[in-house]
Amino acid sequence: MDDIPPPPPLIDDLVEKNKDVHEKLLKNSETASSQYGVNIFIVGLFLMFAVYLKIMGLTESDRLMFLVILMLIQVVWMIFYICVSDRKKWAPTEKDGHAGARWLRCGIVLFAITTLVMHALKLGYFVGYSECIPIIEGIYPVTHIVHTFFQVYFLWCHSKDVIKSFKTLERFGLIHSVFTNLLLWASAVATESDHQLEEHMERLKSLGFTNLTLTYPTDIAHLECNCSTNLCKDFKKGIYYIYPFYIEYQILASAMLYVLWKNIGNKTSHLHHKNKLNFDGVYVGCFLGLIVMAATIGIVAIYLLNIGRSKTNSEAALSIYYFYSITVLGLMSIGSLLGLVIYKTEKTSVFKEKSPAVKLDAELLVGSSIGSWIISWGSILAIIFAEHHPTYTWYNLPYSILVIVEKYIQNLFIIAYINHTPQNNLKASHIEIPIETGQVSVPAESTDFTTSKGIEVQQQASMQNQQSKKDKTHRPPADRKNNNRKLVLKNLTVLLFLCNLSLWIPPAFGCRPQYDNGLEATVFGIMPWIVLIDVALPFSIFYRMHSTYSLFDVFCKI
């Protein structure tokens, strides 16, 4: 009896063990690829700082060459992925319905167009000074144009993919792409800071700030030859105006690539909510939102026409901008708080979304809020510790506080709804249709009514729809209360949607009181403050764009 061998392991146990081993391998490849990406990013940042501070004998050409190599590696990987995907067209590809939203893809295309224009101007600038600047100054924009073309095509066609093959290779390729775009963003922020410095020194002088000192070296080696096309100044000016859009492009691309990376090997859910647009009864929200948008356009025009002209005009422009912003931010804070209260009082059952794209939406809302919070807390500290306080700077205090409060409450409101889908918004897998002897469950995908019994079922379904329409006119008080709650939520969501869209306009088109009021620069120093603003402001602009899309998603779910 002792020599009897033990029974073979059960098949289920073997499957479970293989599954555990597979999950460990996937987790290891995710960890290894993320560490690779972080190290690439650190090397790029140290190279940028070394060039900027003129240490270790590194030059701008070395930094540009490093970025060119990273972009070319990404292009090679994207070509490989596209070719493999084209060869597998016969096989069904899993898609994440929440990833690669239309607004993101359209935004990528629009910002990519501005990026191509900017690098075309850089190429023209290089041609003008080709006799006295390194050849890498011309190679870089050409490489970036190629990189942008491939990346936009890749994101437009494959941003929803759930990758199931070559997982380890694709993880490294995607994380390389994410951190390449982040390094390009960091490079753009540093260049933007240099461009901003001279202009804002002039604006601050118009407000009477003449004792500002620079705490970082800003001496830039000027070219010692003439432009051969006589258009170099125009090229340089055009590049300066396009940089904010280029910065937004890099942030959007990084976010979409990160979702792809997180989706590798995931199981997709087939339960997705339906995006139904119904604007019935949202006239109040639309009316108030359109008033805010019209006021925004007027404020932007007043600000740009008056700032930097004279001390009186600049102070008036800043005061008007602060009054407008305080009013809009206060309205948005009240609206978000009311929407959050309504959500907390709801008793309907919900399903929590598990898509990485939905999770990333919530993380991006909080992460991109940090930019505005940094600026606002810096302004509050500057108001507290400044020695002199011009009148308009006191309006900056409630404005900064409201920026913090409004984003905090609005994030809670949006995340509460994008993380949960009402049960009645999910696609039903079966339709219950009553017939003479009872009820049968008919698959929604395969309702074939070609038989006589099928025709009878179709007639019964039609009668049921007519009956449901009659029932809508005689709803109980609980249903009417629920409908009124949804109507209020829809109006609040439309109002917040238009307000966020309006608040995106001023910073994107040049209204930047954080630069122009001068108070923070006197406390922190002009160069550190401008660098801080250039790092934080793109996130603030991205927040308004992302919250606009998220509110659209909330509106569809209500």
Coordinates of C-alpha atoms in Angstrom, one line a residue:
M1 CA 0.0 0.0 0.0
D2 CA 2.9 2.4 0.7
D3 CA 4.1 2.1 -2.9
I4 CA 0.9 3.5 -4.4
P5 CA 1.8 6.8 -6.2
P6 CA -0.2 9.9 -5.2
P7 CA -3.0 10.9 -7.5
P8 CA -2.2 13.3 -10.3
P9 CA -2.9 17.0 -9.6
L10 CA -6.3 18.2 -10.7
I11 CA -6.5 20.1 -14.0
D12 CA -8.1 23.0 -12.2
D13 CA -5.1 23.2 -9.9
L14 CA -2.7 23.2 -12.8
V15 CA -4.7 26.0 -14.6
E16 CA -4.7 28.0 -11.4
K17 CA -0.9 27.6 -11.0
N18 CA -0.3 28.6 -14.6
K19 CA -2.5 31.6 -14.2
D20 CA -0.6 32.7 -11.1
V21 CA 2.8 32.3 -12.9
H22 CA 1.5 34.2 -15.9
E23 CA 0.3 37.1 -13.7
K24 CA 3.6 37.3 -11.9
L25 CA 5.5 37.5 -15.2
L26 CA 3.2 40.3 -16.4
K27 CA 3.7 42.1 -13.1
N28 CA 7.5 41.7 -13.4
S29 CA 7.5 43.1 -16.9
E30 CA 5.4 46.0 -15.9
T31 CA 7.7 46.8 -13.0
A32 CA 10.8 46.4 -15.2
S33 CA 9.4 48.7 -18.0
S34 CA 8.3 51.4 -15.5
Q35 CA 11.8 51.5 -14.0
Y36 CA 13.4 51.7 -17.4
G37 CA 11.1 54.7 -18.3
V38 CA 11.8 56.5 -15.0
N39 CA 15.6 56.2 -15.5
I40 CA 15.3 57.5 -19.1
F41 CA 13.4 60.5 -17.7
I42 CA 16.0 61.2 -15.0
V43 CA 18.9 61.1 -17.4
G44 CA 17.1 63.5 -19.7
L45 CA 16.3 65.9 -16.9
F46 CA 19.9 65.9 -15.6
L47 CA 21.1 66.5 -19.1
M48 CA 18.8 69.5 -19.5
F49 CA 19.9 71.0 -16.2
A50 CA 23.6 70.4 -17.0
V51 CA 23.1 72.3 -20.3
Y52 CA 21.1 75.1 -18.8
L53 CA 23.6 75.6 -15.9
K54 CA 26.6 75.2 -18.3
I55 CA 28.3 72.4 -16.4
M56 CA 30.2 69.3 -17.4
G57 CA 31.0 70.8 -20.8
L58 CA 27.6 69.7 -22.3
T59 CA 26.0 71.9 -24.9
E60 CA 22.5 72.3 -26.4
S61 CA 23.5 70.1 -29.3
D62 CA 24.1 67.2 -26.9
R63 CA 20.7 67.6 -25.4
L64 CA 19.0 67.8 -28.8
M65 CA 20.9 64.7 -30.0
F66 CA 19.6 62.8 -27.0
L67 CA 16.0 63.7 -27.8
V68 CA 16.4 62.9 -31.4
I69 CA 17.7 59.4 -30.5
L70 CA 14.7 58.8 -28.2
M71 CA 12.2 60.0 -30.8
L72 CA 13.8 57.7 -33.5
I73 CA 13.6 54.7 -31.2
Q74 CA 9.9 55.4 -30.6
V75 CA 9.2 55.8 -34.3
V76 CA 10.9 52.4 -35.0
W77 CA 8.7 50.8 -32.3
M78 CA 5.5 52.4 -33.7
I79 CA 6.3 51.2 -37.2
F80 CA 6.8 47.6 -35.8
Y81 CA 3.5 47.8 -33.9
I82 CA 1.6 49.1 -36.9
C83 CA 3.0 46.4 -39.2
V84 CA 2.2 43.6 -36.7
S85 CA -1.3 45.0 -36.3
D86 CA -1.9 45.2 -40.0
R87 CA -0.8 41.5 -40.4
K88 CA -3.3 40.4 -37.8
K89 CA -6.4 42.2 -39.3
W90 CA -8.1 38.8 -39.7
A91 CA -8.1 38.3 -35.9
P92 CA -10.5 40.3 -33.7
T93 CA -8.7 42.9 -31.6
E94 CA -10.0 43.6 -28.1
K95 CA -10.8 47.3 -27.5
D96 CA -11.3 49.4 -24.3
G97 CA -14.4 51.4 -25.0
H98 CA -13.4 54.0 -22.4
A99 CA -9.9 54.7 -23.8
G100 CA -9.1 56.9 -26.7
A101 CA -12.1 59.2 -26.4
R102 CA -13.0 61.2 -29.4
W103 CA -12.2 64.5 -27.7
L104 CA -8.7 63.2 -26.9
R105 CA -8.1 62.1 -30.5
C106 CA -9.4 65.3 -32.0
G107 CA -7.4 67.3 -29.5
I108 CA -4.3 65.4 -30.4
V109 CA -4.8 66.2 -34.1
L110 CA -5.4 69.9 -33.5
F111 CA -2.4 70.3 -31.2
A112 CA -0.3 68.2 -33.6
I113 CA -1.1 70.6 -36.4
T114 CA 0.2 73.5 -34.3
T115 CA 3.3 71.4 -33.4
L116 CA 4.0 70.8 -37.1
V117 CA 3.7 74.5 -37.8
M118 CA 6.0 75.3 -34.9
H119 CA 8.7 72.9 -36.2
A120 CA 8.3 74.2 -39.7
L121 CA 9.0 77.7 -38.3
K122 CA 12.0 76.2 -36.5
L123 CA 13.3 74.7 -39.7
G124 CA 12.9 78.1 -41.4
Y125 CA 14.8 79.7 -38.6
F126 CA 17.6 77.2 -39.0
V127 CA 17.8 77.8 -42.7
G128 CA 18.2 81.5 -42.0
Y129 CA 21.1 80.9 -39.7
S130 CA 22.5 77.7 -41.2
E131 CA 26.0 79.2 -41.6
C132 CA 26.5 79.7 -37.9
I133 CA 24.5 77.1 -35.9
P134 CA 25.0 73.4 -35.5
I135 CA 23.4 71.0 -38.0
I136 CA 21.5 69.3 -35.2
E137 CA 19.3 72.4 -35.0
G138 CA 18.0 71.4 -38.4
I139 CA 17.8 67.7 -37.7
Y140 CA 15.8 68.1 -34.6
P141 CA 12.7 69.8 -36.1
V142 CA 12.7 67.3 -39.1
T143 CA 12.9 64.4 -36.7
H144 CA 10.1 65.9 -34.6
I145 CA 7.8 66.3 -37.6
V146 CA 8.3 62.6 -38.5
H147 CA 7.7 61.6 -34.9
T148 CA 4.5 63.7 -34.7
F149 CA 3.1 62.2 -37.9
F150 CA 3.6 58.6 -36.8
Q151 CA 2.5 59.3 -33.2
V152 CA -0.8 60.9 -34.3
Y153 CA -1.6 58.1 -36.7
F154 CA -0.7 55.5 -34.0
L155 CA -2.9 57.2 -31.3
W156 CA -5.8 57.8 -33.7
C157 CA -5.9 54.1 -34.9
H158 CA -4.7 52.2 -31.9
S159 CA -5.5 54.2 -28.7
K160 CA -8.3 51.7 -27.8
D161 CA -6.2 48.6 -28.3
V162 CA -5.8 46.0 -25.5
I163 CA -2.5 44.4 -26.4
K164 CA -2.4 40.6 -26.0
S165 CA 0.8 39.7 -27.9
F166 CA 4.5 40.7 -27.6
K167 CA 3.4 42.0 -24.1
T168 CA 6.9 42.6 -22.7
L169 CA 8.2 44.3 -25.8
E170 CA 5.1 46.4 -26.1
R171 CA 5.4 47.5 -22.4
F172 CA 8.9 48.7 -23.0
G173 CA 7.9 50.4 -26.2
L174 CA 5.0 52.2 -24.7
I175 CA 6.7 53.3 -21.5
H176 CA 9.6 54.6 -23.7
S177 CA 7.0 56.6 -25.6
V178 CA 5.4 58.0 -22.5
F179 CA 8.7 59.3 -21.0
T180 CA 10.0 60.5 -24.4
N181 CA 6.9 62.8 -24.6
L182 CA 7.4 63.9 -21.0
L183 CA 11.0 64.9 -21.8
L184 CA 9.9 66.8 -24.8
W185 CA 7.3 68.5 -22.6
A186 CA 10.0 69.4 -20.0
S187 CA 12.3 70.7 -22.8
A188 CA 9.4 72.9 -24.1
V189 CA 8.7 74.3 -20.6
A190 CA 12.4 75.3 -20.2
T191 CA 12.5 77.0 -23.6
E192 CA 9.2 78.7 -22.8
S193 CA 10.6 80.1 -19.6
D194 CA 13.5 81.8 -21.5
H195 CA 11.0 83.2 -24.0
Q196 CA 8.7 84.6 -21.3
L197 CA 11.4 86.4 -19.3
E198 CA 12.1 89.4 -21.4
E199 CA 8.4 90.2 -22.2
H200 CA 7.2 90.0 -18.7
M201 CA 10.1 92.1 -17.4
E202 CA 8.7 94.9 -19.6
R203 CA 5.1 94.3 -18.3
L204 CA 6.2 94.4 -14.7
K205 CA 8.1 97.6 -15.3
S206 CA 4.8 99.2 -16.5
L207 CA 3.4 98.4 -13.0
G208 CA 6.4 100.1 -11.3
F209 CA 8.4 97.0 -10.3
T210 CA 11.9 98.0 -11.2
N211 CA 14.0 96.3 -8.5
L212 CA 13.5 92.7 -9.7
T213 CA 16.6 90.6 -9.7
L214 CA 17.5 87.4 -11.5
T215 CA 18.7 84.5 -9.4
Y216 CA 19.5 82.2 -12.3
P217 CA 21.9 82.8 -15.1
T218 CA 20.0 83.8 -18.3
D219 CA 22.8 84.9 -20.5
I220 CA 22.1 83.3 -23.8
A221 CA 24.8 83.2 -26.5
H222 CA 23.4 85.4 -29.3
L223 CA 24.1 84.6 -32.9
E224 CA 27.0 86.5 -34.5
C225 CA 25.7 86.3 -38.1
N226 CA 22.8 87.7 -40.0
C227 CA 19.7 85.9 -41.1
S228 CA 19.9 85.1 -44.8
T229 CA 16.1 85.2 -45.3
N230 CA 15.2 88.4 -43.3
L231 CA 12.3 86.4 -41.7
C232 CA 14.1 85.0 -38.7
K233 CA 12.4 87.4 -36.3
D234 CA 9.0 86.5 -37.6
F235 CA 9.8 82.8 -37.3
K236 CA 11.0 83.3 -33.7
K237 CA 7.9 85.2 -32.8
G238 CA 5.6 82.6 -34.3
I239 CA 7.4 79.8 -32.4
Y240 CA 6.9 81.7 -29.1
Y241 CA 3.1 81.9 -29.6
I242 CA 2.7 78.2 -30.5
Y243 CA 4.7 76.8 -27.6
P244 CA 1.7 76.6 -25.2
F245 CA -0.2 74.4 -27.7
Y246 CA 2.9 72.3 -28.2
I247 CA 3.1 71.8 -24.4
E248 CA -0.5 70.6 -24.3
Y249 CA 0.1 68.2 -27.1
Q250 CA 2.9 66.5 -25.2
I251 CA 0.7 66.1 -22.1
L252 CA -2.2 64.7 -24.1
A253 CA 0.0 62.2 -25.9
S254 CA 1.7 61.1 -22.7
A255 CA -1.7 60.4 -21.1
M256 CA -3.1 58.4 -24.0
L257 CA 0.1 56.3 -24.2
Y258 CA 0.0 55.6 -20.5
V259 CA -3.5 54.3 -20.8
L260 CA -2.3 51.9 -23.6
W261 CA 0.5 50.8 -21.3
K262 CA -1.9 50.1 -18.4
N263 CA -4.3 48.2 -20.7
I264 CA -1.7 45.6 -21.8
G265 CA -3.0 42.1 -21.0
N266 CA -6.2 43.3 -19.3
K267 CA -9.6 41.7 -19.7
T268 CA -12.1 44.1 -21.1
S269 CA -15.6 44.4 -19.9
H270 CA -18.4 44.2 -22.3
L271 CA -20.7 46.4 -20.1
H272 CA -20.4 49.9 -21.3
H273 CA -22.8 52.7 -20.7
K274 CA -24.6 54.3 -23.6
N275 CA -23.7 57.9 -24.4
K276 CA -27.2 59.4 -25.1
L277 CA -27.4 63.1 -25.5
N278 CA -30.7 64.6 -24.3
F279 CA -30.8 68.4 -24.0
D280 CA -34.5 68.6 -22.9
G281 CA -34.9 71.0 -20.0
V282 CA -31.3 72.2 -19.8
Y283 CA -32.1 75.7 -21.0
V284 CA -31.1 77.4 -17.7
G285 CA -27.7 75.8 -17.6
C286 CA -27.1 76.6 -21.3
F287 CA -28.2 80.2 -20.8
L288 CA -26.0 80.9 -17.8
G289 CA -23.0 79.0 -19.4
L290 CA -23.3 81.0 -22.6
I291 CA -23.4 84.3 -20.6
V292 CA -20.1 83.2 -18.9
M293 CA -18.5 82.4 -22.2
A294 CA -19.5 85.7 -23.8
A295 CA -18.2 87.5 -20.7
T296 CA -14.9 85.5 -21.0
I297 CA -14.3 86.7 -24.6
G298 CA -14.9 90.3 -23.5
I299 CA -12.6 90.0 -20.5
V300 CA -9.8 88.5 -22.6
A301 CA -10.0 91.3 -25.1
I302 CA -9.9 94.0 -22.4
Y303 CA -7.0 92.3 -20.7
L304 CA -4.8 91.9 -23.7
L305 CA -5.5 95.4 -24.9
N306 CA -4.6 97.1 -21.6
I307 CA -2.0 95.0 -19.9
G308 CA 1.5 96.5 -20.2
R309 CA 0.3 99.8 -21.8
S310 CA 0.6 101.9 -18.6
K311 CA 0.4 101.5 -14.9
T312 CA -3.2 102.6 -14.8
N313 CA -4.3 100.4 -17.7
S314 CA -2.5 97.4 -16.3
E315 CA -4.0 97.8 -12.8
A316 CA -7.5 98.2 -14.3
A317 CA -7.0 95.1 -16.5
L318 CA -5.9 93.0 -13.5
S319 CA -8.7 94.2 -11.3
I320 CA -11.4 93.4 -14.0
Y321 CA -9.9 90.0 -14.6
Y322 CA -9.9 89.2 -10.8
F323 CA -13.6 90.3 -10.4
Y324 CA -14.7 88.2 -13.3
S325 CA -12.8 85.1 -12.2
I326 CA -14.0 85.4 -8.6
T327 CA -17.6 85.5 -9.9
V328 CA -17.3 82.5 -12.2
L329 CA -15.3 80.4 -9.7
G330 CA -17.8 81.2 -7.0
L331 CA -20.7 80.1 -9.3
M332 CA -18.9 76.9 -10.2
S333 CA -18.1 76.1 -6.5
I334 CA -21.8 76.4 -5.6
G335 CA -22.9 74.3 -8.6
S336 CA -20.3 71.5 -7.9
L337 CA -21.3 71.5 -4.2
L338 CA -25.0 71.2 -5.1
G339 CA -24.3 68.4 -7.5
L340 CA -22.3 66.6 -4.9
V341 CA -25.1 66.9 -2.4
I342 CA -27.6 65.5 -4.9
Y343 CA -25.3 62.6 -5.6
K344 CA -25.0 61.8 -1.9
T345 CA -28.8 61.7 -1.5
E346 CA -29.3 59.3 -4.5
K347 CA -30.3 55.7 -3.6
T348 CA -30.1 54.1 -7.0
S349 CA -27.8 51.0 -7.4
V350 CA -24.6 51.6 -9.4
F351 CA -21.8 49.6 -10.9
K352 CA -18.2 50.8 -10.4
E353 CA -16.2 51.2 -13.6
K354 CA -13.0 49.1 -13.7
S355 CA -11.4 50.4 -16.9
P356 CA -7.9 51.8 -16.6
A357 CA -9.0 54.7 -18.8
V358 CA -11.7 55.6 -16.3
K359 CA -9.3 55.3 -13.4
L360 CA -6.8 57.5 -15.2
D361 CA -9.5 60.1 -15.8
A362 CA -9.9 60.5 -12.0
E363 CA -6.1 60.5 -11.5
L364 CA -5.6 63.1 -14.2
L365 CA -8.2 65.4 -12.6
V366 CA -6.4 65.4 -9.3
G367 CA -2.9 65.4 -10.8
S368 CA -3.5 68.3 -13.1
S369 CA -5.2 70.3 -10.3
I370 CA -1.8 70.4 -8.5
G371 CA -0.5 73.0 -11.0
S372 CA -3.2 75.5 -10.1
W373 CA -2.9 74.7 -6.4
I374 CA 0.8 75.3 -6.5
I375 CA 0.3 78.7 -8.2
S376 CA -2.5 79.7 -5.8
W377 CA -0.7 78.8 -2.6
G378 CA 2.4 80.7 -3.9
S379 CA 0.2 83.7 -4.5
I380 CA -1.3 83.4 -1.0
L381 CA 2.1 83.3 0.6
A382 CA 3.3 86.2 -1.5
I383 CA 0.3 88.3 -0.4
I384 CA 1.1 87.4 3.3
F385 CA 4.8 88.2 3.2
A386 CA 5.0 91.0 0.7
E387 CA 6.1 94.4 2.0
H388 CA 3.9 96.5 -0.3
H389 CA 0.4 95.7 -1.5
P390 CA -1.1 97.5 -4.5
T391 CA -4.9 97.6 -4.4
Y392 CA -5.4 95.0 -7.1
T393 CA -3.3 92.4 -5.3
W394 CA -5.9 92.1 -2.6
Y395 CA -8.3 90.8 -5.2
N396 CA -5.8 88.1 -5.9
L397 CA -6.4 86.6 -2.4
P398 CA -10.0 85.6 -2.8
Y399 CA -9.3 84.6 -6.4
S400 CA -6.5 82.2 -5.2
I401 CA -8.6 80.7 -2.4
L402 CA -11.5 80.1 -4.8
V403 CA -9.2 78.4 -7.3
I404 CA -8.3 75.9 -4.6
V405 CA -11.8 75.4 -3.4
E406 CA -13.5 75.2 -6.8
K407 CA -11.1 72.5 -8.1
Y408 CA -11.4 70.5 -4.9
I409 CA -15.2 70.4 -4.9
Q410 CA -15.5 69.9 -8.7
N411 CA -13.1 67.0 -8.6
L412 CA -15.2 65.3 -6.0
F413 CA -18.4 65.9 -8.1
I414 CA -16.9 64.6 -11.3
I415 CA -15.1 61.6 -9.9
A416 CA -18.2 60.5 -8.1
Y417 CA -20.0 60.2 -11.4
I418 CA -17.3 59.0 -13.8
N419 CA -16.4 56.1 -11.4
H420 CA -20.0 54.9 -11.3
T421 CA -22.5 54.0 -14.0
P422 CA -26.2 53.9 -13.2
Q423 CA -27.6 50.4 -13.6
N424 CA -30.2 51.5 -16.2
N425 CA -27.5 52.9 -18.4
L426 CA -25.8 49.6 -19.0
K427 CA -26.6 47.6 -22.1
A428 CA -29.0 44.8 -21.4
S429 CA -28.0 41.4 -22.6
H430 CA -31.6 40.3 -22.9
I431 CA -35.0 41.8 -23.5
E432 CA -38.0 40.5 -21.5
I433 CA -41.1 40.3 -23.7
P434 CA -44.4 39.0 -22.4
I435 CA -46.4 36.5 -24.5
E436 CA -49.5 34.5 -23.9
T437 CA -48.1 31.9 -21.6
G438 CA -45.6 34.0 -19.7
Q439 CA -42.2 35.7 -20.4
V440 CA -39.3 34.6 -22.6
S441 CA -35.8 36.1 -22.6
V442 CA -34.8 37.0 -26.2
P443 CA -31.2 37.8 -26.9
A444 CA -30.8 41.5 -27.9
E445 CA -28.2 40.6 -30.5
S446 CA -30.3 38.1 -32.4
T447 CA -33.9 39.2 -32.5
D448 CA -34.9 37.4 -35.8
F449 CA -38.6 37.9 -36.4
T450 CA -38.9 35.9 -39.6
T451 CA -41.2 33.2 -38.2
S452 CA -44.9 33.5 -37.4
K453 CA -44.1 33.2 -33.7
G454 CA -41.4 35.8 -34.1
I455 CA -43.9 38.2 -35.7
E456 CA -46.2 37.7 -32.7
V457 CA -43.4 38.5 -30.3
Q458 CA -42.6 41.6 -32.3
Q459 CA -46.2 42.8 -32.0
Q460 CA -46.2 42.1 -28.3
A461 CA -43.0 44.1 -27.9
S462 CA -44.5 47.0 -29.9
M463 CA -47.6 47.0 -27.6
Q464 CA -45.3 46.9 -24.6
N465 CA -43.4 50.0 -25.8
Q466 CA -46.7 51.8 -26.3
Q467 CA -47.8 50.9 -22.8
S468 CA -44.5 52.2 -21.4
K469 CA -45.0 55.5 -23.1
K470 CA -48.5 55.8 -21.5
D471 CA -47.0 55.0 -18.1
K472 CA -44.6 57.8 -18.4
T473 CA -47.5 60.3 -18.3
H474 CA -48.8 58.8 -15.0
R475 CA -45.6 58.3 -13.1
P476 CA -45.7 58.1 -9.3
P477 CA -44.3 61.0 -7.1
A478 CA -41.1 59.1 -6.5
D479 CA -40.4 58.9 -10.3
R480 CA -41.2 62.6 -10.8
K481 CA -38.8 63.5 -7.9
N482 CA -36.1 61.4 -9.5
N483 CA -36.6 63.1 -12.8
N484 CA -36.5 66.5 -11.2
R485 CA -33.2 65.6 -9.6
K486 CA -31.8 64.4 -12.9
L487 CA -32.9 67.7 -14.5
V488 CA -31.2 69.8 -11.9
L489 CA -28.0 67.7 -12.3
K490 CA -28.1 68.1 -16.1
N491 CA -28.4 71.8 -15.8
L492 CA -25.5 72.0 -13.3
T493 CA -23.4 69.7 -15.5
V494 CA -24.0 71.9 -18.6
L495 CA -23.2 75.0 -16.7
L496 CA -20.0 73.6 -15.3
F497 CA -19.1 72.3 -18.8
L498 CA -19.4 75.7 -20.4
C499 CA -17.7 77.4 -17.4
N500 CA -14.6 75.1 -17.7
L501 CA -14.5 75.7 -21.4
S502 CA -14.6 79.4 -20.8
L503 CA -11.8 79.3 -18.2
W504 CA -9.6 77.4 -20.6
I505 CA -9.7 80.5 -23.0
P506 CA -7.8 83.2 -20.9
P507 CA -4.6 81.3 -20.1
A508 CA -4.5 79.7 -23.5
F509 CA -4.6 83.0 -25.3
G510 CA -2.3 85.1 -23.1
C511 CA -4.2 86.2 -20.0
R512 CA -1.8 85.3 -17.3
P513 CA -2.1 87.5 -14.2
Q514 CA 0.3 85.1 -12.3
Y515 CA 3.0 86.6 -14.5
D516 CA 1.8 90.2 -14.7
N517 CA 0.8 91.3 -11.2
G518 CA 4.4 91.4 -10.0
L519 CA 3.7 90.6 -6.4
E520 CA 4.9 87.0 -6.4
A521 CA 8.0 87.9 -8.4
T522 CA 9.1 90.4 -5.7
V523 CA 8.8 87.7 -3.0
F524 CA 10.2 84.6 -4.8
G525 CA 12.3 86.3 -7.5
I526 CA 11.3 86.7 -11.1
M527 CA 13.2 83.7 -12.6
P528 CA 12.1 81.1 -10.1
W529 CA 8.5 82.3 -10.3
I530 CA 8.4 82.3 -14.1
V531 CA 9.9 78.7 -14.2
L532 CA 7.3 77.6 -11.6
I533 CA 4.5 79.1 -13.7
D534 CA 5.7 77.6 -16.9
V535 CA 5.8 74.2 -15.2
A536 CA 2.4 74.5 -13.5
L537 CA 0.3 76.5 -16.0
P538 CA 0.1 73.8 -18.7
F539 CA -1.3 71.4 -16.2
S540 CA -3.9 74.1 -15.2
I541 CA -4.9 74.5 -18.9
F542 CA -5.0 70.7 -19.3
Y543 CA -7.2 70.4 -16.3
R544 CA -9.9 72.7 -17.9
M545 CA -9.8 70.6 -21.0
H546 CA -10.0 67.3 -19.2
S547 CA -12.7 68.4 -16.8
T548 CA -14.7 69.6 -19.8
Y549 CA -14.6 66.1 -21.4
S550 CA -15.3 64.5 -18.0
L551 CA -18.4 66.7 -17.5
F552 CA -19.6 65.7 -21.0
D553 CA -19.2 62.0 -19.9
V554 CA -21.1 62.8 -16.6
F555 CA -23.9 64.5 -18.6
C556 CA -24.3 61.3 -20.8
K557 CA -24.5 59.1 -17.7
I558 CA -27.2 61.2 -15.9

